[in-house]
mmCIF file of C-alpha atoms in Angstrom:
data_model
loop_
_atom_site.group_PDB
_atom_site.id
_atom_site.type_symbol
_atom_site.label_atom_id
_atom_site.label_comp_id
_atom_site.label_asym_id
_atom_site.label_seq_id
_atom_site.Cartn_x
_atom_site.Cartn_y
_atom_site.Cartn_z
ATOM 1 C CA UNK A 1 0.000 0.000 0.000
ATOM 2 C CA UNK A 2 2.434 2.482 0.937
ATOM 3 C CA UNK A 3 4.586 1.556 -2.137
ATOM 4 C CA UNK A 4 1.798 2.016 -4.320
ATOM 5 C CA UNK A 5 0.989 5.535 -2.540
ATOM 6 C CA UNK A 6 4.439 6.839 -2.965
ATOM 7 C CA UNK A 7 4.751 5.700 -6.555
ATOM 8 C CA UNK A 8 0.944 7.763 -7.256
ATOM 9 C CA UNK A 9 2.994 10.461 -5.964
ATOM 10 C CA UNK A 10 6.065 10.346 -8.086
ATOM 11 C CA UNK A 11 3.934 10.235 -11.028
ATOM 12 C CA UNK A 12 2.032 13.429 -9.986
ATOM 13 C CA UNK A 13 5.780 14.937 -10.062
ATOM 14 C CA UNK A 14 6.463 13.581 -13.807
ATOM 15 C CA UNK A 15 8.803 11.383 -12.071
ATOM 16 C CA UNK A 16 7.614 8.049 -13.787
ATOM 17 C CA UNK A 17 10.847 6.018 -14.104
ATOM 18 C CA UNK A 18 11.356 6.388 -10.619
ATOM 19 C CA UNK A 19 7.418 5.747 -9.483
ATOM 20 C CA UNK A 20 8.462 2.226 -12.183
ATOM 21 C CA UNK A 21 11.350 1.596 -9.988
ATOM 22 C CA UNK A 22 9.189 1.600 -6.493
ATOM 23 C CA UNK A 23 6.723 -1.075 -8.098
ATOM 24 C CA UNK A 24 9.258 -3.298 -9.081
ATOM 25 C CA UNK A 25 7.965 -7.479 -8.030
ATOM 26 C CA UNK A 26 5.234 -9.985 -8.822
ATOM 27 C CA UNK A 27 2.939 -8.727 -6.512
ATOM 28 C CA UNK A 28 -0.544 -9.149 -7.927
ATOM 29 C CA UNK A 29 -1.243 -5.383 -7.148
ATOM 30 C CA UNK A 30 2.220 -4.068 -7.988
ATOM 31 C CA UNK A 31 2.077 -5.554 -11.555
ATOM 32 C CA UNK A 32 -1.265 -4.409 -11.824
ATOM 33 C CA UNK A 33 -0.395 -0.589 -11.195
ATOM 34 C CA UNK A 34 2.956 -1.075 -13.755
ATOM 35 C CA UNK A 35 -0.120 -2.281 -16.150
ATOM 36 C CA UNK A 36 -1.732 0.678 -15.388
ATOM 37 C CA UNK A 37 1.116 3.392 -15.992
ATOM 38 C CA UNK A 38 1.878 2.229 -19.026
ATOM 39 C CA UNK A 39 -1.915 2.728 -20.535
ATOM 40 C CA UNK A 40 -1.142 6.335 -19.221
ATOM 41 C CA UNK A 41 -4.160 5.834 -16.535
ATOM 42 C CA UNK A 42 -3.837 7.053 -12.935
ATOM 43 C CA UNK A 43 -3.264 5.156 -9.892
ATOM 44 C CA UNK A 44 -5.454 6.488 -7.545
ATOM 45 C CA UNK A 45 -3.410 5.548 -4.362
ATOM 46 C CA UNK A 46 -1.796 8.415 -3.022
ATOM 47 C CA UNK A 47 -2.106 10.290 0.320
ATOM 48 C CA UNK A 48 -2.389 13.852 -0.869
ATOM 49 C CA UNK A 49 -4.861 15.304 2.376
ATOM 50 C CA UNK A 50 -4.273 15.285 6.164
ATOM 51 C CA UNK A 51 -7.072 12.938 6.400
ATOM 52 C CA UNK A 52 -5.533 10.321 4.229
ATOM 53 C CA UNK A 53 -2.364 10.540 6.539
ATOM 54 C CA UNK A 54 -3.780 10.195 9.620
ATOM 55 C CA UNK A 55 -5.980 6.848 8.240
ATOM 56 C CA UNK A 56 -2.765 5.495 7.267
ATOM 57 C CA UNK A 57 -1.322 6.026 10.780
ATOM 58 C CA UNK A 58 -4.769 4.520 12.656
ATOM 59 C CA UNK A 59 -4.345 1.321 10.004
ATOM 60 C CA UNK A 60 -0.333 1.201 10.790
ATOM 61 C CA UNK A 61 -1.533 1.021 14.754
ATOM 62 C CA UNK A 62 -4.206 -1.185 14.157
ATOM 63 C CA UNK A 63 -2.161 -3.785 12.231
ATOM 64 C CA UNK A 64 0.553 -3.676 15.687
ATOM 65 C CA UNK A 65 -2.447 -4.190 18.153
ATOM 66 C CA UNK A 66 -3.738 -6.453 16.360
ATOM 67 C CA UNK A 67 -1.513 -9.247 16.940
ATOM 68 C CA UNK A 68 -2.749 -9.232 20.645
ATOM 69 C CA UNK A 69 -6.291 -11.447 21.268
ATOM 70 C CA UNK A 70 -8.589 -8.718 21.642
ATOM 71 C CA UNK A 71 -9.299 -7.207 18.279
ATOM 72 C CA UNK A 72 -12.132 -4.283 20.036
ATOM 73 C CA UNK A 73 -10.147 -1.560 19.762
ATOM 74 C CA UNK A 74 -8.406 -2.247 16.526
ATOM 75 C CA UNK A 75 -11.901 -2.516 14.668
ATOM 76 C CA UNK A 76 -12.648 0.554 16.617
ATOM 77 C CA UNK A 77 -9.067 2.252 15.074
ATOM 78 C CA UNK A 78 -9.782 0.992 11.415
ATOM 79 C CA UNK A 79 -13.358 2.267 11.527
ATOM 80 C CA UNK A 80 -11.852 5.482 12.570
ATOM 81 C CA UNK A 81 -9.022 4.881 9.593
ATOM 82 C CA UNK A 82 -12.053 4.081 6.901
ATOM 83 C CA UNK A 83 -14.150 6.914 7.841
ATOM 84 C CA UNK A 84 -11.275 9.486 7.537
ATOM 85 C CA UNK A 85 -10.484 8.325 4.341
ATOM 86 C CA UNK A 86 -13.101 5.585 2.800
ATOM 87 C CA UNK A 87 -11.151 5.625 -0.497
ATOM 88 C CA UNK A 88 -8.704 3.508 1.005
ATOM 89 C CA UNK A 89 -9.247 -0.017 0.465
ATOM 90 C CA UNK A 90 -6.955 -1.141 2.748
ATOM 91 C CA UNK A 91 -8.904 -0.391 5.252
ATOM 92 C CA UNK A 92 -11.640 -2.499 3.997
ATOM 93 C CA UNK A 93 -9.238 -4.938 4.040
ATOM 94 C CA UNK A 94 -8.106 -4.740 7.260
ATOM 95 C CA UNK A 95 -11.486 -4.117 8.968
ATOM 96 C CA UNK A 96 -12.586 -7.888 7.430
ATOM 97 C CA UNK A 97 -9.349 -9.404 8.539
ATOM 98 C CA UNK A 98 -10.294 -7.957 12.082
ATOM 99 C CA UNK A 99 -13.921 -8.946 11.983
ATOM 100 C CA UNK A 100 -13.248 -12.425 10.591
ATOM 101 C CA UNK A 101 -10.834 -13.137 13.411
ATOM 102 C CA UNK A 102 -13.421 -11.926 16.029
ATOM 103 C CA UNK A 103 -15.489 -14.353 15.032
ATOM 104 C CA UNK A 104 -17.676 -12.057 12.533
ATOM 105 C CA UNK A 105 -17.230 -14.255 9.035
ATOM 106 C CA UNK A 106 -20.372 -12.705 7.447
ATOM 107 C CA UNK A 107 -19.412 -8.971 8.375
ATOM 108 C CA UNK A 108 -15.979 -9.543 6.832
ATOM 109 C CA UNK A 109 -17.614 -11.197 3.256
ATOM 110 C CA UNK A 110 -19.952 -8.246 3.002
ATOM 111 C CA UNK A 111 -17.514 -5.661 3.800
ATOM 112 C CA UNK A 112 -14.675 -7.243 1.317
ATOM 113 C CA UNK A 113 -17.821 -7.196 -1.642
ATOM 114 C CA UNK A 114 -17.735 -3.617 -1.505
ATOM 115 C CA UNK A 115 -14.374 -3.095 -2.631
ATOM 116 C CA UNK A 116 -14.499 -1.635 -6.335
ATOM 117 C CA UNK A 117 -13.280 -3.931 -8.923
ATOM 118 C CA UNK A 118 -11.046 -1.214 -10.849
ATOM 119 C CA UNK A 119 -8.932 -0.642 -7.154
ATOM 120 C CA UNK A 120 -5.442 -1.859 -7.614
ATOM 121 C CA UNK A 121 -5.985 -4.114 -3.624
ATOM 122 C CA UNK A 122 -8.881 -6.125 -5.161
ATOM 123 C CA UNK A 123 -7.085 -8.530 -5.545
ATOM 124 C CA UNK A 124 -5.837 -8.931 -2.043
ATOM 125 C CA UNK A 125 -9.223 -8.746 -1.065
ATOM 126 C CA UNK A 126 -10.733 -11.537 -3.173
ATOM 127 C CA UNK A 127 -7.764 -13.552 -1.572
ATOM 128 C CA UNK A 128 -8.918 -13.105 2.227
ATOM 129 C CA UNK A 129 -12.874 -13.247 0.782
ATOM 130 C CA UNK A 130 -12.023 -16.939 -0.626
ATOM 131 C CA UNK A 131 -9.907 -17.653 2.277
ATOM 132 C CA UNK A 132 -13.160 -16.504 4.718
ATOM 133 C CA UNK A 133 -15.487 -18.616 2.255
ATOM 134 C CA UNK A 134 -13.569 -21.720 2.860
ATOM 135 C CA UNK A 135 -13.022 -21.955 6.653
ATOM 136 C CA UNK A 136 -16.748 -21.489 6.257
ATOM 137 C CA UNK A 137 -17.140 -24.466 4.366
ATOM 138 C CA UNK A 138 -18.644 -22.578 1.071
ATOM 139 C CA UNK A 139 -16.437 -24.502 -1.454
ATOM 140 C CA UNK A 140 -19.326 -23.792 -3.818
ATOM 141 C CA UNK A 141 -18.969 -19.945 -3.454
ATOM 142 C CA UNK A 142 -15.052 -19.748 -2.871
ATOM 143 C CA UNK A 143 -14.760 -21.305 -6.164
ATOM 144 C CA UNK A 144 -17.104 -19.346 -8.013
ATOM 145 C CA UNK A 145 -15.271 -16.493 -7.411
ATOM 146 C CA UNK A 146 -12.237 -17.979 -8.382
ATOM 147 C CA UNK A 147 -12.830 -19.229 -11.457
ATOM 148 C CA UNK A 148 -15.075 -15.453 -12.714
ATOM 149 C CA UNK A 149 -11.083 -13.951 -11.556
ATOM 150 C CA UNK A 150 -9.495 -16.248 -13.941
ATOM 151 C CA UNK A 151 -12.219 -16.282 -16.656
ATOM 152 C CA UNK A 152 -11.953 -12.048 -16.229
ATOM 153 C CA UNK A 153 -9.412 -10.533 -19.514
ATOM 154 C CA UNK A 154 -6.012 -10.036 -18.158
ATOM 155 C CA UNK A 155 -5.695 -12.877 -15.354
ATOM 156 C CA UNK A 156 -2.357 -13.564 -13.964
ATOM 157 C CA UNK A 157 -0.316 -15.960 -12.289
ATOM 158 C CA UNK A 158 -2.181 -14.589 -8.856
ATOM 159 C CA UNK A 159 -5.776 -15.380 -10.166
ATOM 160 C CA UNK A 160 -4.739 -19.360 -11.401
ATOM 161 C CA UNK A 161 -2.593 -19.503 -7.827
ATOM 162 C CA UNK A 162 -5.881 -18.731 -5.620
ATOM 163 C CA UNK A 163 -8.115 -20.610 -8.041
ATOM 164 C CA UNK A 164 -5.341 -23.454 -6.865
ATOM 165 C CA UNK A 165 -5.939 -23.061 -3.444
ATOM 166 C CA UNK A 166 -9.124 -23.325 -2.957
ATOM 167 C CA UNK A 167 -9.085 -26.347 -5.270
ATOM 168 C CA UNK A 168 -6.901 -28.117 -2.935
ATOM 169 C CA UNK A 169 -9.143 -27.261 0.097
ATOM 170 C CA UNK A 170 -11.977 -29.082 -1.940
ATOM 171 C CA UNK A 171 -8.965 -32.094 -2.240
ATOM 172 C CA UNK A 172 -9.512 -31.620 -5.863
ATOM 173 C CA UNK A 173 -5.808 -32.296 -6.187
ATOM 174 C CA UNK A 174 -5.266 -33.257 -9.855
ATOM 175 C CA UNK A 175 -7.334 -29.725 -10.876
ATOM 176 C CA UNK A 176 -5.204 -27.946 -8.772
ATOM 177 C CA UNK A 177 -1.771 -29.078 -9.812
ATOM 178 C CA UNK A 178 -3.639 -27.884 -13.094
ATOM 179 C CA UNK A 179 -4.235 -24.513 -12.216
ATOM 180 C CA UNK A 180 -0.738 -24.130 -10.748
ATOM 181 C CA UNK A 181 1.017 -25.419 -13.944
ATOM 182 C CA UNK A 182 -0.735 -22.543 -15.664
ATOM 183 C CA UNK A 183 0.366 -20.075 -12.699
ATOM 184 C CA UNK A 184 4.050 -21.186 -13.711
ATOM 185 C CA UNK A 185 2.889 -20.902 -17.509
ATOM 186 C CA UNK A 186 1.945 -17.207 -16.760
ATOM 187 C CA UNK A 187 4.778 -16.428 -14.788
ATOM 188 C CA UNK A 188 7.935 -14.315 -16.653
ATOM 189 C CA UNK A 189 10.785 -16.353 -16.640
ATOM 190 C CA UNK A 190 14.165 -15.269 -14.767
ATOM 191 C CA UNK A 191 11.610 -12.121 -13.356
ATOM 192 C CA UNK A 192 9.845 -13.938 -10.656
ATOM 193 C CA UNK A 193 12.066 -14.580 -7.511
ATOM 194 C CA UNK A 194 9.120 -17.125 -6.136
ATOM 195 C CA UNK A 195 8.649 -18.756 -9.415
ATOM 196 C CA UNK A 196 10.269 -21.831 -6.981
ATOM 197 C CA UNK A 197 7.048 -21.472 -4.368
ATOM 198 C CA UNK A 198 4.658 -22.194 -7.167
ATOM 199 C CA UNK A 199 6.533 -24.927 -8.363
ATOM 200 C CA UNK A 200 6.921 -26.592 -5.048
ATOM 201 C CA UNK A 201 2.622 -26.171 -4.389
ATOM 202 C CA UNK A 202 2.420 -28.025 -7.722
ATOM 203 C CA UNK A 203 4.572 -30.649 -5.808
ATOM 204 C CA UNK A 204 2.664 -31.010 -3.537
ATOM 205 C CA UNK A 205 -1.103 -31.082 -5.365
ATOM 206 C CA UNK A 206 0.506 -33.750 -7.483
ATOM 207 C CA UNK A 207 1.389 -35.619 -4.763
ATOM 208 C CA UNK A 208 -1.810 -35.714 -3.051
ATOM 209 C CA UNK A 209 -3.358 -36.532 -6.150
ATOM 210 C CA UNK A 210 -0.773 -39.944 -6.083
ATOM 211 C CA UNK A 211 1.531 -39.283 -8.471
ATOM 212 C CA UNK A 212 4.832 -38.883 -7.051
ATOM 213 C CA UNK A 213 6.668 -39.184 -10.173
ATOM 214 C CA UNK A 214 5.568 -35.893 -11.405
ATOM 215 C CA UNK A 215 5.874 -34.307 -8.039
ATOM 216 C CA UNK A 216 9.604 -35.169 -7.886
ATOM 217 C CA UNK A 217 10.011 -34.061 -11.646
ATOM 218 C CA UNK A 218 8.550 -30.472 -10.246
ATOM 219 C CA UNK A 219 10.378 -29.753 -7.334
ATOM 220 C CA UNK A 220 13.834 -30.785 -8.987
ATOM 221 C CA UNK A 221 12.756 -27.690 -11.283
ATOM 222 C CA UNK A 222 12.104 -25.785 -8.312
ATOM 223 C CA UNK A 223 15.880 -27.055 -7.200
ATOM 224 C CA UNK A 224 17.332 -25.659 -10.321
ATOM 225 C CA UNK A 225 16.170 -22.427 -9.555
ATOM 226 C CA UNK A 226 16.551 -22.406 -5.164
ATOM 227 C CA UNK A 227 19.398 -25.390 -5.060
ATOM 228 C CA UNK A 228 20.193 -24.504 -1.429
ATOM 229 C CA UNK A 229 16.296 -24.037 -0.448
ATOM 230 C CA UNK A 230 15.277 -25.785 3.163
ATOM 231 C CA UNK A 231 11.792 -26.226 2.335
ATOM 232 C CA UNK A 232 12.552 -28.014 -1.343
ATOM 233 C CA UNK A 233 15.270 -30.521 -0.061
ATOM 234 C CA UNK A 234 12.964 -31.225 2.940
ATOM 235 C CA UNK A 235 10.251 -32.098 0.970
ATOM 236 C CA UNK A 236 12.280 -34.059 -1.444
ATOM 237 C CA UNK A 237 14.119 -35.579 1.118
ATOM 238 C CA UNK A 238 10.885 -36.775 2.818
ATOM 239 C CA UNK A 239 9.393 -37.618 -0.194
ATOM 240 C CA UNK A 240 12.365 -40.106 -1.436
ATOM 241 C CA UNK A 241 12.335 -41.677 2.460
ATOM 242 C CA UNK A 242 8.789 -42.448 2.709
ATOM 243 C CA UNK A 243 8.781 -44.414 -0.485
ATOM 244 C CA UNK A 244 11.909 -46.011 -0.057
ATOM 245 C CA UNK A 245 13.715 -44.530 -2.906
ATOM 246 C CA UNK A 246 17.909 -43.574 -2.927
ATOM 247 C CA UNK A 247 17.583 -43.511 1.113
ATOM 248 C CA UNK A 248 21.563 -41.962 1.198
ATOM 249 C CA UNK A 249 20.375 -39.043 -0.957
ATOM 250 C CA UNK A 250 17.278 -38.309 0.745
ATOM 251 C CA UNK A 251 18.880 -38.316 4.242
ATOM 252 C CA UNK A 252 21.417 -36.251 3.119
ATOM 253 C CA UNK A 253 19.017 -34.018 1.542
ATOM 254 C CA UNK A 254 17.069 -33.903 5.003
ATOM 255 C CA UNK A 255 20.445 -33.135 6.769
ATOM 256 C CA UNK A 256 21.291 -30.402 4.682
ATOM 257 C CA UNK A 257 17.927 -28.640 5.512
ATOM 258 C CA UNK A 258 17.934 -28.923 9.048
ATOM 259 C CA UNK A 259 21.328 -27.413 9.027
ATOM 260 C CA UNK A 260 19.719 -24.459 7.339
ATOM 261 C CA UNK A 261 16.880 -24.327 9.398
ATOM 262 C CA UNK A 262 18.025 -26.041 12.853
ATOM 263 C CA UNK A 263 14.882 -24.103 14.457
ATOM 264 C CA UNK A 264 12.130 -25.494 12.133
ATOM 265 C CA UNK A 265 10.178 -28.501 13.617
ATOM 266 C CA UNK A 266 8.964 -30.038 10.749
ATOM 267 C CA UNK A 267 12.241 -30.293 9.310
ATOM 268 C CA UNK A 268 13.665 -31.793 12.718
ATOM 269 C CA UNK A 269 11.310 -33.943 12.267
ATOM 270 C CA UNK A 270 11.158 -35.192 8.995
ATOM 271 C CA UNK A 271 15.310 -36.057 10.593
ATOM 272 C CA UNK A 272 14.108 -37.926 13.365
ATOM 273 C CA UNK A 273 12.057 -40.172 11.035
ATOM 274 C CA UNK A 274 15.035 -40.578 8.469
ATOM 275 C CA UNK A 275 17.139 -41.675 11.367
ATOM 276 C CA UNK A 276 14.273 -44.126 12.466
ATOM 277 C CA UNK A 277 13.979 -45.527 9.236
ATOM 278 C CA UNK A 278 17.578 -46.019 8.837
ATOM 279 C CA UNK A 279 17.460 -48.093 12.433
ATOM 280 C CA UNK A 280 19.179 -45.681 14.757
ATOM 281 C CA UNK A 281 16.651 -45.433 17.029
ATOM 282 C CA UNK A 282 18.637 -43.755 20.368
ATOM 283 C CA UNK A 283 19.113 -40.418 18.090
ATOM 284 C CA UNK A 284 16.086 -40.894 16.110
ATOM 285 C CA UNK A 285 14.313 -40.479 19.611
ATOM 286 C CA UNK A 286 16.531 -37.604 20.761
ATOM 287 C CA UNK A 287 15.643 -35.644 17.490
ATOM 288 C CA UNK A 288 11.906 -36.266 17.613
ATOM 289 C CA UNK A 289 11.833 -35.352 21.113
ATOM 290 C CA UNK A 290 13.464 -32.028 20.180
ATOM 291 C CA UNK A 291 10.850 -31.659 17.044
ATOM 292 C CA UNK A 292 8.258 -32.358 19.472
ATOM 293 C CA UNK A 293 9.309 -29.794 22.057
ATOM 294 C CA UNK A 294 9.562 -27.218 19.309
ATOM 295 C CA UNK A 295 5.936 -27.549 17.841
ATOM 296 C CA UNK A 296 3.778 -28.974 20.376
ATOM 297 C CA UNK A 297 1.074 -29.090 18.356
ATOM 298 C CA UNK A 298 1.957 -31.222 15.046
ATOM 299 C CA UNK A 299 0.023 -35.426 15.347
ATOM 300 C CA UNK A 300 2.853 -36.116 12.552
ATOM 301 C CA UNK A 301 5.795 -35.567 15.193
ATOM 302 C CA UNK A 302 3.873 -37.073 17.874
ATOM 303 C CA UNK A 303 3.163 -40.199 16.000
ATOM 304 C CA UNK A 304 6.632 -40.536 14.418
ATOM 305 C CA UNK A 305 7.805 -40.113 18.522
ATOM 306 C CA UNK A 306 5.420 -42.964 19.298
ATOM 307 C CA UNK A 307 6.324 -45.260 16.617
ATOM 308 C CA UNK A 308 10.348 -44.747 17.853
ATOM 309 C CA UNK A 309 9.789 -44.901 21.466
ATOM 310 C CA UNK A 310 7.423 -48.343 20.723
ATOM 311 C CA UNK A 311 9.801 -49.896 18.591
ATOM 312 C CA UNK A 312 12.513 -49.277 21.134
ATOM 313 C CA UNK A 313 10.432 -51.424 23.538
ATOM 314 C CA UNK A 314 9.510 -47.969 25.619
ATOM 315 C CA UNK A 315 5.952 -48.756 25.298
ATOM 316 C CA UNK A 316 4.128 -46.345 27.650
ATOM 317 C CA UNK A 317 5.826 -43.367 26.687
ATOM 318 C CA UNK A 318 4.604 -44.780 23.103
ATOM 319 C CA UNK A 319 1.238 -44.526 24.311
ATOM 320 C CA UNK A 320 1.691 -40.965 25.668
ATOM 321 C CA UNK A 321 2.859 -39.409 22.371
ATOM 322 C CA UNK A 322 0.391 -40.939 20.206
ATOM 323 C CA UNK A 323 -2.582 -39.866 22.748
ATOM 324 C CA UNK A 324 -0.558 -36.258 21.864
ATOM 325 C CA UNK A 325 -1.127 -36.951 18.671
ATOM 326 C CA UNK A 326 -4.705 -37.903 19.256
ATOM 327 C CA UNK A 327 -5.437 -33.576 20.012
ATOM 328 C CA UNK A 328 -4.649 -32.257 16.544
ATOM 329 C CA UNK A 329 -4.386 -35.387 13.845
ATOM 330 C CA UNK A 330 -7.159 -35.377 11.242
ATOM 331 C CA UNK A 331 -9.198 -38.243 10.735
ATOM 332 C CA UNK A 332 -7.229 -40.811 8.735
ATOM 333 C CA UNK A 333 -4.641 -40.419 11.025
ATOM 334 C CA UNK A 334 -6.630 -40.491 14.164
ATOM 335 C CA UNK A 335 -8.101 -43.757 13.188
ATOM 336 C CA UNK A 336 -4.781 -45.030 12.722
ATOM 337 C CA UNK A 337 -3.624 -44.242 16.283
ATOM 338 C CA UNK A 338 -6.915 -44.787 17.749
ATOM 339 C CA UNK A 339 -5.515 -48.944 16.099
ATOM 340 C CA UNK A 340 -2.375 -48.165 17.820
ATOM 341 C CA UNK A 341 -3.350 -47.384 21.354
ATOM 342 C CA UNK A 342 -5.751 -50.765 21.207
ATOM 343 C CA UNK A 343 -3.296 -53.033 19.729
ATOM 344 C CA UNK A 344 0.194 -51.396 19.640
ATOM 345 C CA UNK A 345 2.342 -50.501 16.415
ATOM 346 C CA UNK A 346 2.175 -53.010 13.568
ATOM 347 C CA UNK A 347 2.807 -52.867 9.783
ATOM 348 C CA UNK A 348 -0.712 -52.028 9.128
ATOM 349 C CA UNK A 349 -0.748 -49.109 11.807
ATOM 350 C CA UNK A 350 3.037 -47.853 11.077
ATOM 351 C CA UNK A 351 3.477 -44.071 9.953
ATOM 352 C CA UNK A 352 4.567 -43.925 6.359
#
C-alpha cells in the first residue's frame, strides 16, 4: 500500500521512471499498477490530504495491536481509519481481517464485496474473501469467485494460484496441480524470484493426487532455480524416504535442511524419522523429542515419537505421544492411532 501511494505520488511529479522503480515485483497489485502506468491511466493511491495521513497512521496502529487477542479496539481504530479516508481499500481490508478473526465471518464477506473492482488491492481482497469462504465451508462460493477472476481478460499468475488453493481445500488435487502449472505458464521467466514457491505447491497437489513421479520431476525444477532451499530438499528428502527410494540421498538431503533451518520442527522432524527408518533409534528419539518440544502441536511428530519410542520397547511413553497426537491429527490419522493405542504398532498401523 504504501509503495503504491508513494509511486501515485512520483507520477504526480512527472517522475515516472522512478514511481516504475518503487513497483518493481510480482505482486498481484504491484504488476497491476505497472499495467496501469503504461496505458497512461492514474493510480489512484496516493495520500495527498491530512485525512488520508492520519488513516494510514490509525491502520499502521491497528495492524501492531492487532496481533494481541482482543481485536475491540483495533476494529474501533480501522473504523476510525475508513471513515477518515473511505477511499482507502486497505482499510476495507483490514477491517474484514479484524472482523473475521473476532469471530464475525459474514461482516468480513460483506464488507470485502464492496471493494471496487477497478482498485489496484482487489485482488488482495478476493484472496482473504475466498480464504473466509472456505473456513466457512462454502467450497461452492469460494470457487465461483475464483474461477469469474481467472475467466476475467487479463488474469495472472495470482488469479490461477488462488483458483489453486481453494481447489486443494476441496482435495480436488489433480485440478489444482492444473491450475498451478498454468500459474508457472503465466509467470515471466528469470523475473519472478518465487517462481520456486509455485513450483513446489504443484509438488505437492501432485502428490496428493498420487503421483509422485511428477511431483519429484517439479520440485527438482524448483531445485534448479533455489538449489540450497530448506523447504525443497525437505520435501524431497521426505518424499524419497517415505517411499523407499535412494535412502543416502534423501537423508542427506534432510540433513542439509535442518542445518539451514536447525529451528524449524517439521524439518527436525522429517530427521528424526530418516534416522528411524535407517534403524538408529537412540538419536532418532533424541531428534523427535526435540521436534516435538519445538511444535507442540503437530500429530505427525507425535506419531513418528510414538512409533520410535514403541519400537525401542519404551511402550508407555509410546502410548503418551500418540494420545498427543490424538489432540490435533485429522481423521485418517486419528483412526490409525486410535488402532495403535488398542493393539500397539504393527505394519498395518506404522506411519509412512
Amino acid at each position: 500500500r504504501l509503495r503504491l501511494a508513494y509511486a501515485d505520488s512520483l507520477l504526480g511529479r512527472n517522475r515516472q521512471a522512478d514511481a516504475l522503480t518503487m513497483l518493481q515485483g510480482n505482486d498481484e497489485a504491484l504488476v497491476a499498477a505497472r499495467t496501469r502506468i503504461a496505458a497512461g491511466k492514474p493510480l489512484g493511491m496516493a495520500m495527498e490530504t491530512p485525512a488520508a495521513g492520519f488513516s494510514e497512521m490509525l491502520l499502521a496502529l491497528a495492524i501492531e495491536l492487532s496481533r494481541d487477542d482482543n481485536k475491540a479496539l483495533p476494529i474501533v481504530l480501522t473504523q476510525v481509519a475508513r471513515h477518515a479516508n473511505p477511499a482507502n481499500s486497505e482499510g476495507t481490508i483490514l477491517l474484514a481481517l479484524l472482523q473475521d478473526g473476532d469471530g464475525r465471518p459474514d461482516d468480513a464477506l460483506a464488507l470485502l464485496g464492496r471493494v471496487p473492482a477497478d482498485d489496484l488491492l482487489v485482488g488482495e481482497a478476493l484472496d482473504v474473501e475466498t480464504r473466509i469462504l472456505g473456513d466457512k465451508g462454502d467450497y461452492q462460493r469460494a470457487l465461483g469467485r475464483a474461477q469469474a477472476a481467472v475467466q476475467a481478460r487479463g488474469a495472472g499468475p495470482h488469479d490461477y494460484g488462488r483458483l489453486a488453493n481453494v481447489l486443494g481445500d476441496m482435495e480436488r488435487h489433480t485440478e489444482a496441480a492444473a491450475a498451478y502449472g498454468e500459474a508457472i505458464a503465466r509467470t515471466e521467466r528469470g523475473s519472478n524470484a518465487e517462481l520456486w514457491t509455485l513450483h513446489l505447491l504443484r509438488a505437492a497437489s501432485l502428490e496428493q493426487a498420487d503421483r509422485w513421479g511428477e511431483a519429484k520431476a517439479e520440485l527438482e525444477t524448483a531445485m534448479k532455480l533455489e538449489p540450497e532451499n530448506p523447504l525443497l530438499l525437505n520435501f524431497l528428502g521426505y518424499g524419497k524416504l517415505e517411499r523407499g527410494e535412494d535412502l543416502d540421498l534423501a537423508e542427506a538431503m534432510i540433513r542439509k535442511a535442518s542445518a539451514l533451518r536447525p529451528d524449524d520442527a517439521s524439518i527436525t522432524d522429517s530427521l528424526g524419522w530418516a534416522l528411524y527408518k535407517r534403524g538408529r533409534l537412540p538419536e532418532a528419539i533424541e531428534t523427535l523429542a526435540k521436534a516435538g518440544a519445538g511444535d507442540p502441536t503437530q500429530a505427525e511428530i507425535h506419531e513418528h515419537l510414538g512409533d520410535a519410542l514403541y519400537t525401542a520397547g519404551r511402550r508407555i511413553e509410546a502410548r503418551f505421544s500418540w494420545q498427543a497426537a490424538m489432540l490435533t491429527a485429522e481423521d485418517k490419522v486419528k483412526l490409525r492411532l486410535e488402532r495403535k493405542l488398542e493393539a500397539g504398532l504393527t505394519t498395518a498401523t506404522a506411519a509412512p
